[in-house]
Structures are given as C-alpha cells and as structure tokens.
Coordinates of C-alpha atoms in Angstrom, one line a residue:
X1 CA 93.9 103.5 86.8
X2 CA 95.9 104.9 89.8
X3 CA 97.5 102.1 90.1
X4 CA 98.7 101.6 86.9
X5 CA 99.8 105.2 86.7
X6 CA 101.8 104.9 89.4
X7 CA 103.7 101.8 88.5
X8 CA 104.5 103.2 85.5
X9 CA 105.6 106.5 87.3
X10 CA 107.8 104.5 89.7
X11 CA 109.4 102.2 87.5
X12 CA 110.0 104.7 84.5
X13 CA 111.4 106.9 87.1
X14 CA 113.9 104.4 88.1
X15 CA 115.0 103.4 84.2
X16 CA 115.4 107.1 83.6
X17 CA 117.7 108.1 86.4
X18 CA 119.7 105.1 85.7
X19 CA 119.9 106.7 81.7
X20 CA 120.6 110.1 83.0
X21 CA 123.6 109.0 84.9
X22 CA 125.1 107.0 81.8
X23 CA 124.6 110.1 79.3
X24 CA 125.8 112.3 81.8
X25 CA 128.8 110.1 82.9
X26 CA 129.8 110.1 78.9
X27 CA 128.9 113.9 78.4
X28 CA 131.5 114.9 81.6
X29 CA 134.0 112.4 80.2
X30 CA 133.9 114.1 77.3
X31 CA 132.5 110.6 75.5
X32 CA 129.6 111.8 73.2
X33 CA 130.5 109.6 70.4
X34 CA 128.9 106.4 72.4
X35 CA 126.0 108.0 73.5
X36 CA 124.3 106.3 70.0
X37 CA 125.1 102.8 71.4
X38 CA 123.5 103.9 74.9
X39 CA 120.3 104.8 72.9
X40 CA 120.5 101.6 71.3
X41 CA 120.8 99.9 74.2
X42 CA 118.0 101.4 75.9
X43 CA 115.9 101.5 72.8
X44 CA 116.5 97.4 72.2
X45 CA 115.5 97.0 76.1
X46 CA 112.1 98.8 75.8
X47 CA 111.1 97.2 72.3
X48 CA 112.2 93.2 74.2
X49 CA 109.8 95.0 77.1
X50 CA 106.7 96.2 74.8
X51 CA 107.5 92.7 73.3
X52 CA 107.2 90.7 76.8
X53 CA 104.1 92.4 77.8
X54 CA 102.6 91.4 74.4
X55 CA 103.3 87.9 75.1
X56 CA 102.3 88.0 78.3
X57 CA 98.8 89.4 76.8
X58 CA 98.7 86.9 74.2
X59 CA 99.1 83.7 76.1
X60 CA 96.2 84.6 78.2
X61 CA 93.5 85.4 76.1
X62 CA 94.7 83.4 73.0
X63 CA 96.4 80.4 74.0
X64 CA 94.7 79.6 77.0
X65 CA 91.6 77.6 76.1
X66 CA 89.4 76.7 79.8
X67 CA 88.6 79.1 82.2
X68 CA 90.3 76.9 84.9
X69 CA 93.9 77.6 82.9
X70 CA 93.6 81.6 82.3
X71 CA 92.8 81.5 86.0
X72 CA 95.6 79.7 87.1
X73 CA 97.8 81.7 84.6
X74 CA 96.8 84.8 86.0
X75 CA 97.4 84.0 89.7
X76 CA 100.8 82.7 88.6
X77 CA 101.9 85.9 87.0
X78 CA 99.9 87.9 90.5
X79 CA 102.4 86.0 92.9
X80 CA 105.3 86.4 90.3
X81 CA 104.4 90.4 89.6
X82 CA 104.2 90.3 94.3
X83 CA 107.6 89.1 94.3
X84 CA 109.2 91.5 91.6
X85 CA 107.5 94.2 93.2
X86 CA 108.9 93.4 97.1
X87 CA 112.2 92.7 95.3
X88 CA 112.4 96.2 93.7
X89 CA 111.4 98.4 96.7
X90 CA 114.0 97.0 98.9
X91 CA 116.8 96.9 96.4
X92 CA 116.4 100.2 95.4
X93 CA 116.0 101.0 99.4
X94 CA 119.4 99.3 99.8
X95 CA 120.9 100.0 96.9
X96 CA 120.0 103.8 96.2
X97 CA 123.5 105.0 97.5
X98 CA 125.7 103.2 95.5
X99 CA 123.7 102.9 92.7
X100 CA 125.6 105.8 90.4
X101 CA 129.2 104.7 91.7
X102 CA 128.2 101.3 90.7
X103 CA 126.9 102.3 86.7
X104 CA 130.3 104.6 86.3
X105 CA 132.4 101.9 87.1
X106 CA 130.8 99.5 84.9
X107 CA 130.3 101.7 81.9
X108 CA 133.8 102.8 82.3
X109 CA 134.7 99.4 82.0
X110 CA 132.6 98.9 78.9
X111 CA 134.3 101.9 77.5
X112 CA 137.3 99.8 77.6
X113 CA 136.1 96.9 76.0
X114 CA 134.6 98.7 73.0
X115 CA 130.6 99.9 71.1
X116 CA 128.7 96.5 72.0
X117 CA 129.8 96.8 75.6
X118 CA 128.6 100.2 75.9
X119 CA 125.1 99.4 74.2
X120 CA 124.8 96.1 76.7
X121 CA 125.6 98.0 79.3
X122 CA 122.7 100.3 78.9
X123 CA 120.3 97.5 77.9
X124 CA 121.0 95.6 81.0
X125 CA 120.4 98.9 82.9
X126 CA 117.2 99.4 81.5
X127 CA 115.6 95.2 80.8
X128 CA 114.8 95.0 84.4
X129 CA 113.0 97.9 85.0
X130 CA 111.3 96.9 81.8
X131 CA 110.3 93.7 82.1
X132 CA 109.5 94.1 85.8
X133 CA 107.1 97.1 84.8
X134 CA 105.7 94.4 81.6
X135 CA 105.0 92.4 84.7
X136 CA 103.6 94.1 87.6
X137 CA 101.3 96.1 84.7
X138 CA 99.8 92.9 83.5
X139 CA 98.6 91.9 87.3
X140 CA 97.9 95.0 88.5
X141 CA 95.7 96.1 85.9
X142 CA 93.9 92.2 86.0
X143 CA 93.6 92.8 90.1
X144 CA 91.4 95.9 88.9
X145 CA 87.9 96.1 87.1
X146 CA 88.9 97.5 83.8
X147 CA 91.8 94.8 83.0
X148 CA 94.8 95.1 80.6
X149 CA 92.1 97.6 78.5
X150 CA 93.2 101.6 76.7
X151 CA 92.5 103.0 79.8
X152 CA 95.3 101.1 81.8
X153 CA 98.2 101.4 78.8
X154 CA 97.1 105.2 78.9
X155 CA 97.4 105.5 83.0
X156 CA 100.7 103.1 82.7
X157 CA 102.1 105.5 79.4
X158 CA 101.0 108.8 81.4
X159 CA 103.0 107.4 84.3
X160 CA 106.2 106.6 82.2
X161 CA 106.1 109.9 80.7
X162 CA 105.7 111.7 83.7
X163 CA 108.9 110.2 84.9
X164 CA 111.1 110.8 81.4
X165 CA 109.5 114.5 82.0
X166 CA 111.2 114.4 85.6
X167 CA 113.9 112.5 84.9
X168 CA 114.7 115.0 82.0
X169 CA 114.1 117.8 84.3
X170 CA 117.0 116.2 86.9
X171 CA 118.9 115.8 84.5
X172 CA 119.2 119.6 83.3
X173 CA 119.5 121.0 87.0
X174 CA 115.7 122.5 85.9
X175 CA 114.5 120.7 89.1
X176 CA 115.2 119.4 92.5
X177 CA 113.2 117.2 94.8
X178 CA 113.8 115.0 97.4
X179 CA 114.4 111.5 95.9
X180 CA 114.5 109.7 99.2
X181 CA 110.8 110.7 100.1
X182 CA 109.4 110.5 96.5
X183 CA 110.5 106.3 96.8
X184 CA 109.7 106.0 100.3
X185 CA 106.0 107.4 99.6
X186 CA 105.7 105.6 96.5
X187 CA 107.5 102.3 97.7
X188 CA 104.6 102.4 100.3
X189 CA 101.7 102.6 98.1
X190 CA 103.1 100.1 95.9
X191 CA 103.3 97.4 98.5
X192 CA 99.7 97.9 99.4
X193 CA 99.3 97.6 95.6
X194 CA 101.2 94.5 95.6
X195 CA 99.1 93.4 98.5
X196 CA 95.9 94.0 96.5
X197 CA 97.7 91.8 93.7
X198 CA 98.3 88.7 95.8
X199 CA 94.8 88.9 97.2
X200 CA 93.4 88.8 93.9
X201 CA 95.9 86.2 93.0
X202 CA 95.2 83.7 95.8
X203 CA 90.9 84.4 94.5
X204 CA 92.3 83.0 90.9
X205 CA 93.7 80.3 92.4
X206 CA 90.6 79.8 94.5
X207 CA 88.8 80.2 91.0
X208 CA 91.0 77.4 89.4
X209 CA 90.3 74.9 92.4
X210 CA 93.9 75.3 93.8
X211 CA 92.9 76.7 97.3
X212 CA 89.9 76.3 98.4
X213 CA 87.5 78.5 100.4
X214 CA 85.8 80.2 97.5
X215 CA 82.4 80.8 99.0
X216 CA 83.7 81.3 102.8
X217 CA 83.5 85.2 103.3
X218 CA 85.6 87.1 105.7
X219 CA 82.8 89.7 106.0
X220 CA 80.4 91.3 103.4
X221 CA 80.0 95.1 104.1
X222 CA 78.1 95.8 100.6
X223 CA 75.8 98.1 102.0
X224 CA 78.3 100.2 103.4
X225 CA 81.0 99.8 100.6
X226 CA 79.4 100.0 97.4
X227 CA 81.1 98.4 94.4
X228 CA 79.2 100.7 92.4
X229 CA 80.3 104.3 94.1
X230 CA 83.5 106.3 93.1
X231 CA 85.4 105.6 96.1
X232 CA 84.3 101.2 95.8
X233 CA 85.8 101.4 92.6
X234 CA 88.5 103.7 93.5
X235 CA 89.8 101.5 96.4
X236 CA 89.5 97.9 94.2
X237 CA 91.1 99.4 91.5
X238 CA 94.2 100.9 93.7
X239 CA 94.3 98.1 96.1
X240 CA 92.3 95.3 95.1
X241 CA 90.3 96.5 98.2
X242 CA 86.7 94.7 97.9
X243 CA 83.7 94.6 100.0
X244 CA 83.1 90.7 100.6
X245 CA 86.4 89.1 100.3
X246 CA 86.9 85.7 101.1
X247 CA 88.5 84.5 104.2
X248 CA 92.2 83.4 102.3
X249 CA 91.7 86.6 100.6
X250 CA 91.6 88.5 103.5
X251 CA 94.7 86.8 105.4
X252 CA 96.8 86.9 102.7
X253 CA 96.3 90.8 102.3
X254 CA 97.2 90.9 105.8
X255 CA 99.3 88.7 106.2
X256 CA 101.8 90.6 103.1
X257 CA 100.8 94.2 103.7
X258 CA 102.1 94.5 107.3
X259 CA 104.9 93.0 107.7
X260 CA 106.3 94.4 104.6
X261 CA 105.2 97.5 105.3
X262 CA 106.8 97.6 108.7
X263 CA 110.2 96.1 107.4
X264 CA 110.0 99.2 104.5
X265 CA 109.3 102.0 106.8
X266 CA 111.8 101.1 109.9
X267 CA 114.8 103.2 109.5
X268 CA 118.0 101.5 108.5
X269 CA 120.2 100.8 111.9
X270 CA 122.9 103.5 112.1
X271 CA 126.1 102.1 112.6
X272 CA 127.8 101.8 115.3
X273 CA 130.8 104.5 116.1
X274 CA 134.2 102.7 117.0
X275 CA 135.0 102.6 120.4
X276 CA 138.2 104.6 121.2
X277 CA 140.6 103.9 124.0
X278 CA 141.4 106.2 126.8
X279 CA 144.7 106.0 126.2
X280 CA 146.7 105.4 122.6
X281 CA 148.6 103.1 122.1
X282 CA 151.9 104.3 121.0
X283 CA 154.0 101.7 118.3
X284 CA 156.1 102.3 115.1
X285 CA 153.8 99.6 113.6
X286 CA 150.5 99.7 112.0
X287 CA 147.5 98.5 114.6
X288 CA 146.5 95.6 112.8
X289 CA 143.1 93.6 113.7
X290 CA 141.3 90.4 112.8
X291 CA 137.5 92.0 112.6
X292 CA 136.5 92.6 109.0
X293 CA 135.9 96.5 107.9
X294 CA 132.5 97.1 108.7
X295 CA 130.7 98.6 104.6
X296 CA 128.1 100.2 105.8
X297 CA 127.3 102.5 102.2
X298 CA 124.5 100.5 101.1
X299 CA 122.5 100.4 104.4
X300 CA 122.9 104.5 105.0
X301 CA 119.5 105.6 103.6
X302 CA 116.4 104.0 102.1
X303 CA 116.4 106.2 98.5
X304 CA 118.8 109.1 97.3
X305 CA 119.0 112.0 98.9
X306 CA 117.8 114.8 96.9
X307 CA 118.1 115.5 92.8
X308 CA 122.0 115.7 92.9
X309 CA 122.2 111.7 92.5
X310 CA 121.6 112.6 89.4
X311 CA 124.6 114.3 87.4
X312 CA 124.2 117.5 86.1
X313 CA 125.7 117.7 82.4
X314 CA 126.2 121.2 83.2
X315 CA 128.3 121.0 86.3

C-alpha cells in the first residue's frame, strides 16, 4: 500500500507544481480569462490517464486468455513501468532548475497563438505525469500481494491528494519545505520500488518460460522472514522484497538497485571556475574565443530548492 501511496504522492506532486506555476504565471500576468482552458487541459489529461489505466486493467484480466500471456503481459508493463520510473527521477533531478523558466516561456508563447494553445499546453504538462503514474501504479501494485484491488486505488488517490493538498498549500505561500530533499528522499525509495518491480517482472517472465531458472533459489530464509508477519508483508509490498527469491531475481534487484542508486545520490559535479590571468590583457576589441559557453543551469542541483519554485499568486 506504501508503495502505491507514494507513487501517487510523488507523481501528483510533480503534475501539481507544474499547474501551480501555469495559474500562477497567468494570475501575475494579469491573464485570468485562460485559466478555463488550463483546467481543461489538465482536466482532458487526467480523464485520457484514468482512461489508460483502465485499459491497461482490461487487457490483462479480460483479453488475455492463458496464464502464460497475462504473465508475459505483466512483466512487459514491470520493465516498461522500471524504465519510466529511472527516466522520471533523473529528469526531474536534471531538470528541476529550469523547469518553471521553461513552462513560462512556452505558455507565453501559447498565449500568442490563441485558447487551444493554452489548453495543449497544460495537457501536455500534465499527460506524462499521468500516464507515467497509470503506469508505474499498474506494476507496482501487481509486484505487491493485494494487486490492482480498492486498497491500492485508495493508497494511490490518498497519495495524489496529499500532493494537490501540498501543492495547493505552495501555491498560497501557506507552506514552505525544502523541495530538493522531499525528491531526493522520495526519488530514493522509488528506485528501490522500481527495483522490487523488475524483480517481480523478470519472476513473470520466468513464469511465462522466457528466462529460465524458476525453481533455482538464491536463498530461502522463511523461517526468519515470515511472509505471513507485518513486516514480510510490509517489505514485499514496498519493495517486492521476498524471502526465497530465485537466483535471476535476486541479481536483477541488485544489479538495478545499486548502481542507480549510486548515480541518484552522487552530487552533481560543480563547475569549474574560469581560470584568470595574472595579468589582463589590455585591447580595444572584445576577447573572442573558440570554446563553447559552458550551460551549467540544469546540472546545479538535483530537485528545487525550497517552496519558492513555486510562484506565489500573492507576491
């Protein structure tokens, strides 16, 4: 349940700040009368989300006669819902600085053009996060023992309200926290999420006789990890983390978890300060040279700073 909570926490987070700029980019630009085709917008991306997450559901336990074919479906749409989540975290790592500069110039641009610009504007801003989150919701909560069932829409709604609540609360100046730590901390736990996901995905593949190695266990520590306890279930529902996992199982958790964890957590490079001479050169002319400026604003932090990426309306 965890696990679905925070995916929706994470991922609604990130649609709402990326609304909360928009509306408050029109409100300080003195635009309210497009803020109906920004609803819109957003409103058409979560409905073609809700509608993608259906299908998703659909196709596996309707159309999907054998066994053999759900299981290879689902470990499909594990490796797919891995590489949308690895995606996401380092984007928004890389991109977290730039982000707002980047959605003012492009609404301002759709401003220009006219109301269907302004409404695709907001709908592209929003699709990905939504169809990501249709997604990653779909394997995580097959990874874990209670599937796509109430419980896991609940934990994945709770999560998505939590972040309109926060987003809201930005938004109106009501809070401040520091952004950069909230998605470094939760960037962390969702690669281990995302490793639990690919382990269960390579087992469905396992399942459908496309790897083999089904019977081989890594280890079985059963008596000291029960399935049955709190903390068995807690641990395979968070991070697919089991007590007799098979041996490609095992090395494929591994094998994703660290590396990608260790790439996530090292600290961006700071550049590197121009070198100055000792003594100036003194010319009429500009000092022209052949080495490209170095753009260094993407790479400068791994997440916002604090609240004030967000505009206040107010301000």
């Amino acid at each position: 349940m965890f696990a679905t909570y925070l995916i929706g926490l994470r991922e609604g987070l990130e649609a709402t700040l990326v609304v909360s700029i928009l509306v408050a980019f029109l409100v300080k630009s003195q635009r309210r009368d497009r803020l109906p085709q920004v609803w819109a917008g957003v409103g058409l991306a979560l409905a073609l989300s809700v509608g993608f997450g259906s299908l998703i559901q659909y196709t596996s336990t309707s159309l999907l006669r054998t066994s053999e074919s759900r299981e290879l479906f689902e470990a499909v749409t594990s490796v797919a819902a891995v590489v949308f989540v690895t995606w996401m975290i380092f984007w928004m790592r890389r991109a977290a600085r730039t982000i707002a500069g980047e959605l003012r110039g492009k609404l301002t641009d759709a401003l220009a053009v006219g109301s269907l610009a302004v409404a695709g504007m907001a709908f592209l801003a929003v699709i990905r996060e939504g169809l990501e989150t249709a997604l990653i919701f779909y394997a995580a909560a097959e990874s874990a023992a209670g599937g796509t069932g109430p419980g896991s829409l609940l934990a994945l709604a709770g999560g998505i309200a939590t972040a309109v609540v926060i987003g809201f609360l930005l938004y109106r100046s009501a809070v401040r926290i520091n952004l950069s730590r909230f998605f470094t901390w939760t960037g962390a736990l969702l690669i281990l999420v995302a490793a639990g996901i690919l382990k269960y995905g390579v087992h469905d593949f396992q399942e459908a006789g496309v790897l083999p190695g089904l019977n081989d266990l890594a280890f079985d520590i059963s008596g000291t990890l029960d399935p049955g306890s709190w903390y068995g279930a807690l641990l395979a529902g968070m991070f697919n983390v089991t007590a007799a996992p098979t041996v490609l199982e095992l090395v494929a958790w591994v094998a994703y978890a660290v590396p990608v964890l260790v790439l996530f957590l090292r600290k961006p490079a700071k550049p590197a300060k121009p070198v100055q001479s000792a003594e100036p050169v003194q010319s009429d002319e500009p000092v022209q040279s052949d080495e490209p400026a170095a753009d260094t604003s993407a790479e400068t932090s791994a997440a916002p700073a604090d609240a004030a990426a967000v505009p206040s309306p107010r301000s």
